[in-house]
Amino acid sequence: MTQIYVTFDPKSESGSNITGIYTSQRYIKTAHFIPITQQEHDRYRADPNRYRVEEERLVEIKRNIEHVRLSQLSHRRIDARSRLLEPIVLEGREYTPDLPFQTNLAIAIHAAGSNEKIRPKFWCKIDGEWVMREHELAELLKISVELNSRREQISEDLYRSL
């Protein structure tokens, strides 16, 4: 049976500090290594970020409940951003509400609201084809209402989970 060695960084204070796995000491270029069993090796390989070397032993990292909660919140925020950027479909037209679109929508609503003759143009997908189309103030407001209701729902979902 082959002996397995794990090298580690003793200066690392959090997370996994393991830097490599070797089957021979002659390939190890550091003074910081320990031998491990095949069982420890198998557990480590299944989830490398779950283990670290402490006091010359391979140990499982104890997860702090607060750390787990913050990690989950981070994932929910990423999901919230993705949900916010999902296409808006109104009356057969599809809009992609990215940040430039939202900024331009605000400017267009202001401009069209102050002058009835202004009809801002926006890209939208109609029947699978992108078209630059003029929009009346009422259409712009419908897009804005849809975007705001989506934002409110996402915000409510996100902060209810805190």
Tab-separated table of C-alpha atoms in Angstrom:
chain	number	residue	atom	x	y	z
A	1	MET	CA	0.000	0.000	0.000
A	2	THR	CA	1.333	3.417	-0.975
A	3	GLN	CA	1.739	6.123	1.670
A	4	ILE	CA	-0.014	9.399	0.858
A	5	TYR	CA	1.259	12.808	1.973
A	6	VAL	CA	-0.550	16.130	2.147
A	7	THR	CA	1.335	19.422	1.959
A	8	PHE	CA	-0.129	22.495	3.616
A	9	ASP	CA	0.416	26.194	4.241
A	10	PRO	CA	0.774	26.749	8.002
A	11	LYS	CA	0.224	30.518	7.596
A	12	SER	CA	-3.304	30.067	6.227
A	13	GLU	CA	-5.759	30.924	8.987
A	14	SER	CA	-9.120	30.132	7.412
A	15	GLY	CA	-10.507	27.721	4.868
A	16	SER	CA	-8.534	24.856	3.428
A	17	ASN	CA	-4.787	25.196	3.791
A	18	ILE	CA	-3.917	22.070	1.794
A	19	THR	CA	-1.600	22.770	-1.137
A	20	GLY	CA	-1.006	19.317	-2.617
A	21	ILE	CA	-1.156	15.525	-2.400
A	22	TYR	CA	1.863	13.285	-3.032
A	23	THR	CA	2.702	9.587	-2.960
A	24	SER	CA	6.425	10.110	-2.425
A	25	GLN	CA	8.376	12.466	-0.175
A	26	ARG	CA	10.985	13.068	-2.851
A	27	TYR	CA	8.547	15.232	-4.869
A	28	ILE	CA	7.590	17.416	-1.902
A	29	LYS	CA	9.298	20.831	-2.019
A	30	THR	CA	8.161	22.083	1.403
A	31	ALA	CA	8.824	21.170	5.007
A	32	HIS	CA	5.113	21.325	5.799
A	33	PHE	CA	3.539	17.950	5.087
A	34	ILE	CA	1.870	15.101	6.954
A	35	PRO	CA	1.099	11.480	6.087
A	36	ILE	CA	-2.593	10.591	5.767
A	37	THR	CA	-4.509	7.328	5.486
A	38	GLN	CA	-6.296	6.134	2.368
A	39	GLN	CA	-9.620	6.770	4.094
A	40	GLU	CA	-8.641	10.380	4.882
A	41	HIS	CA	-7.480	10.783	1.291
A	42	ASP	CA	-10.821	9.514	-0.055
A	43	ARG	CA	-12.796	11.879	2.195
A	44	TYR	CA	-10.581	14.792	1.167
A	45	ARG	CA	-10.928	14.023	-2.560
A	46	ALA	CA	-14.731	13.924	-2.229
A	47	ASP	CA	-14.818	17.495	-0.852
A	48	PRO	CA	-11.394	19.230	-0.867
A	49	ASN	CA	-12.564	22.557	0.540
A	50	ARG	CA	-13.950	20.874	3.643
A	51	TYR	CA	-10.594	19.889	5.156
A	52	ARG	CA	-7.446	21.539	6.483
A	53	VAL	CA	-4.343	20.519	8.408
A	54	GLU	CA	-4.265	21.577	12.050
A	55	GLU	CA	-1.843	20.346	14.705
A	56	GLU	CA	-0.301	17.870	12.253
A	57	ARG	CA	-3.698	16.231	11.543
A	58	LEU	CA	-6.227	16.391	8.704
A	59	VAL	CA	-9.394	17.843	10.227
A	60	GLU	CA	-12.815	18.783	8.916
A	61	ILE	CA	-13.468	22.521	8.883
A	62	LYS	CA	-16.219	23.418	11.329
A	63	ARG	CA	-18.651	25.713	9.638
A	64	ASN	CA	-19.849	28.675	11.582
A	65	ILE	CA	-23.659	29.065	11.394
A	66	GLU	CA	-23.289	32.788	10.718
A	67	HIS	CA	-20.860	32.044	7.867
A	68	VAL	CA	-23.345	29.588	6.334
A	69	ARG	CA	-26.177	32.135	6.645
A	70	LEU	CA	-24.097	34.834	4.950
A	71	SER	CA	-23.151	32.424	2.170
A	72	GLN	CA	-26.803	31.540	1.593
A	73	LEU	CA	-27.720	35.231	1.557
A	74	SER	CA	-25.017	35.868	-1.033
A	75	HIS	CA	-26.453	33.128	-3.266
A	76	ARG	CA	-29.971	34.560	-2.869
A	77	ARG	CA	-28.694	38.002	-3.900
A	78	ILE	CA	-27.075	36.567	-7.029
A	79	ASP	CA	-30.335	34.755	-7.801
A	80	ALA	CA	-32.283	37.987	-7.203
A	81	ARG	CA	-30.105	39.822	-9.722
A	82	SER	CA	-30.652	37.072	-12.294
A	83	ARG	CA	-34.414	37.205	-11.735
A	84	LEU	CA	-34.402	40.988	-12.145
A	85	LEU	CA	-32.637	40.712	-15.506
A	86	GLU	CA	-35.038	38.118	-16.926
A	87	PRO	CA	-36.825	39.401	-20.055
A	88	ILE	CA	-40.026	41.402	-19.652
A	89	VAL	CA	-42.757	40.393	-22.081
A	90	LEU	CA	-45.592	42.847	-22.712
A	91	GLU	CA	-48.116	42.692	-25.546
A	92	GLY	CA	-45.937	40.374	-27.618
A	93	ARG	CA	-42.791	42.463	-27.154
A	94	GLU	CA	-39.790	41.248	-25.157
A	95	TYR	CA	-37.392	43.613	-23.407
A	96	THR	CA	-34.098	42.851	-21.661
A	97	PRO	CA	-34.082	45.049	-18.528
A	98	ASP	CA	-30.326	45.355	-17.975
A	99	LEU	CA	-28.948	48.441	-16.249
A	100	PRO	CA	-28.534	50.561	-19.426
A	101	PHE	CA	-32.119	49.710	-20.419
A	102	GLN	CA	-33.416	50.738	-16.990
A	103	THR	CA	-31.482	54.012	-17.107
A	104	ASN	CA	-32.705	54.788	-20.627
A	105	LEU	CA	-36.268	53.893	-19.609
A	106	ALA	CA	-36.169	56.426	-16.761
A	107	ILE	CA	-34.833	59.139	-19.063
A	108	ALA	CA	-37.392	58.260	-21.754
A	109	ILE	CA	-40.301	58.412	-19.301
A	110	HIS	CA	-39.169	61.824	-18.123
A	111	ALA	CA	-38.730	63.102	-21.693
A	112	ALA	CA	-42.009	61.660	-22.999
A	113	GLY	CA	-43.864	62.901	-19.911
A	114	SER	CA	-42.657	66.451	-20.420
A	115	ASN	CA	-43.311	66.571	-24.178
A	116	GLU	CA	-46.106	64.571	-25.859
A	117	LYS	CA	-44.356	64.688	-29.246
A	118	ILE	CA	-41.350	62.693	-28.001
A	119	ARG	CA	-41.541	58.969	-28.791
A	120	PRO	CA	-38.372	57.274	-27.535
A	121	LYS	CA	-37.079	54.249	-29.434
A	122	PHE	CA	-36.196	51.019	-27.647
A	123	TRP	CA	-34.988	47.650	-28.832
A	124	CYS	CA	-37.505	44.886	-28.302
A	125	LYS	CA	-37.936	41.405	-29.647
A	126	ILE	CA	-41.099	40.843	-31.683
A	127	ASP	CA	-41.753	37.377	-33.091
A	128	GLY	CA	-38.147	36.386	-32.345
A	129	GLU	CA	-36.617	39.350	-34.180
A	130	TRP	CA	-35.021	42.432	-32.590
A	131	VAL	CA	-36.665	45.679	-33.696
A	132	MET	CA	-35.961	49.323	-32.774
A	133	ARG	CA	-39.474	50.596	-32.099
A	134	GLU	CA	-40.972	53.916	-31.021
A	135	HIS	CA	-42.856	53.853	-27.719
A	136	GLU	CA	-45.564	56.100	-26.326
A	137	LEU	CA	-45.509	57.228	-22.709
A	138	ALA	CA	-48.226	54.687	-21.772
A	139	GLU	CA	-46.102	51.806	-23.131
A	140	LEU	CA	-43.036	53.029	-21.264
A	141	LEU	CA	-45.043	53.259	-18.057
A	142	LYS	CA	-46.296	49.665	-18.499
A	143	ILE	CA	-42.693	48.467	-18.795
A	144	SER	CA	-41.752	50.489	-15.729
A	145	VAL	CA	-44.683	49.156	-13.697
A	146	GLU	CA	-43.734	45.573	-14.618
A	147	LEU	CA	-40.099	46.193	-13.717
A	148	ASN	CA	-40.996	47.861	-10.406
A	149	SER	CA	-43.435	45.121	-9.385
A	150	ARG	CA	-40.775	42.521	-10.204
A	151	ARG	CA	-38.213	44.460	-8.164
A	152	GLU	CA	-40.613	44.740	-5.210
A	153	GLN	CA	-41.378	41.006	-5.285
A	154	ILE	CA	-37.701	40.063	-5.503
A	155	SER	CA	-36.828	42.468	-2.681
A	156	GLU	CA	-39.629	41.123	-0.517
A	157	ASP	CA	-38.506	37.528	-1.135
A	158	LEU	CA	-34.901	38.404	-0.397
A	159	TYR	CA	-35.487	40.306	2.837
A	160	ARG	CA	-38.154	37.947	4.125
A	161	SER	CA	-35.470	35.267	4.166
A	162	LEU	CA	-33.138	37.298	6.432
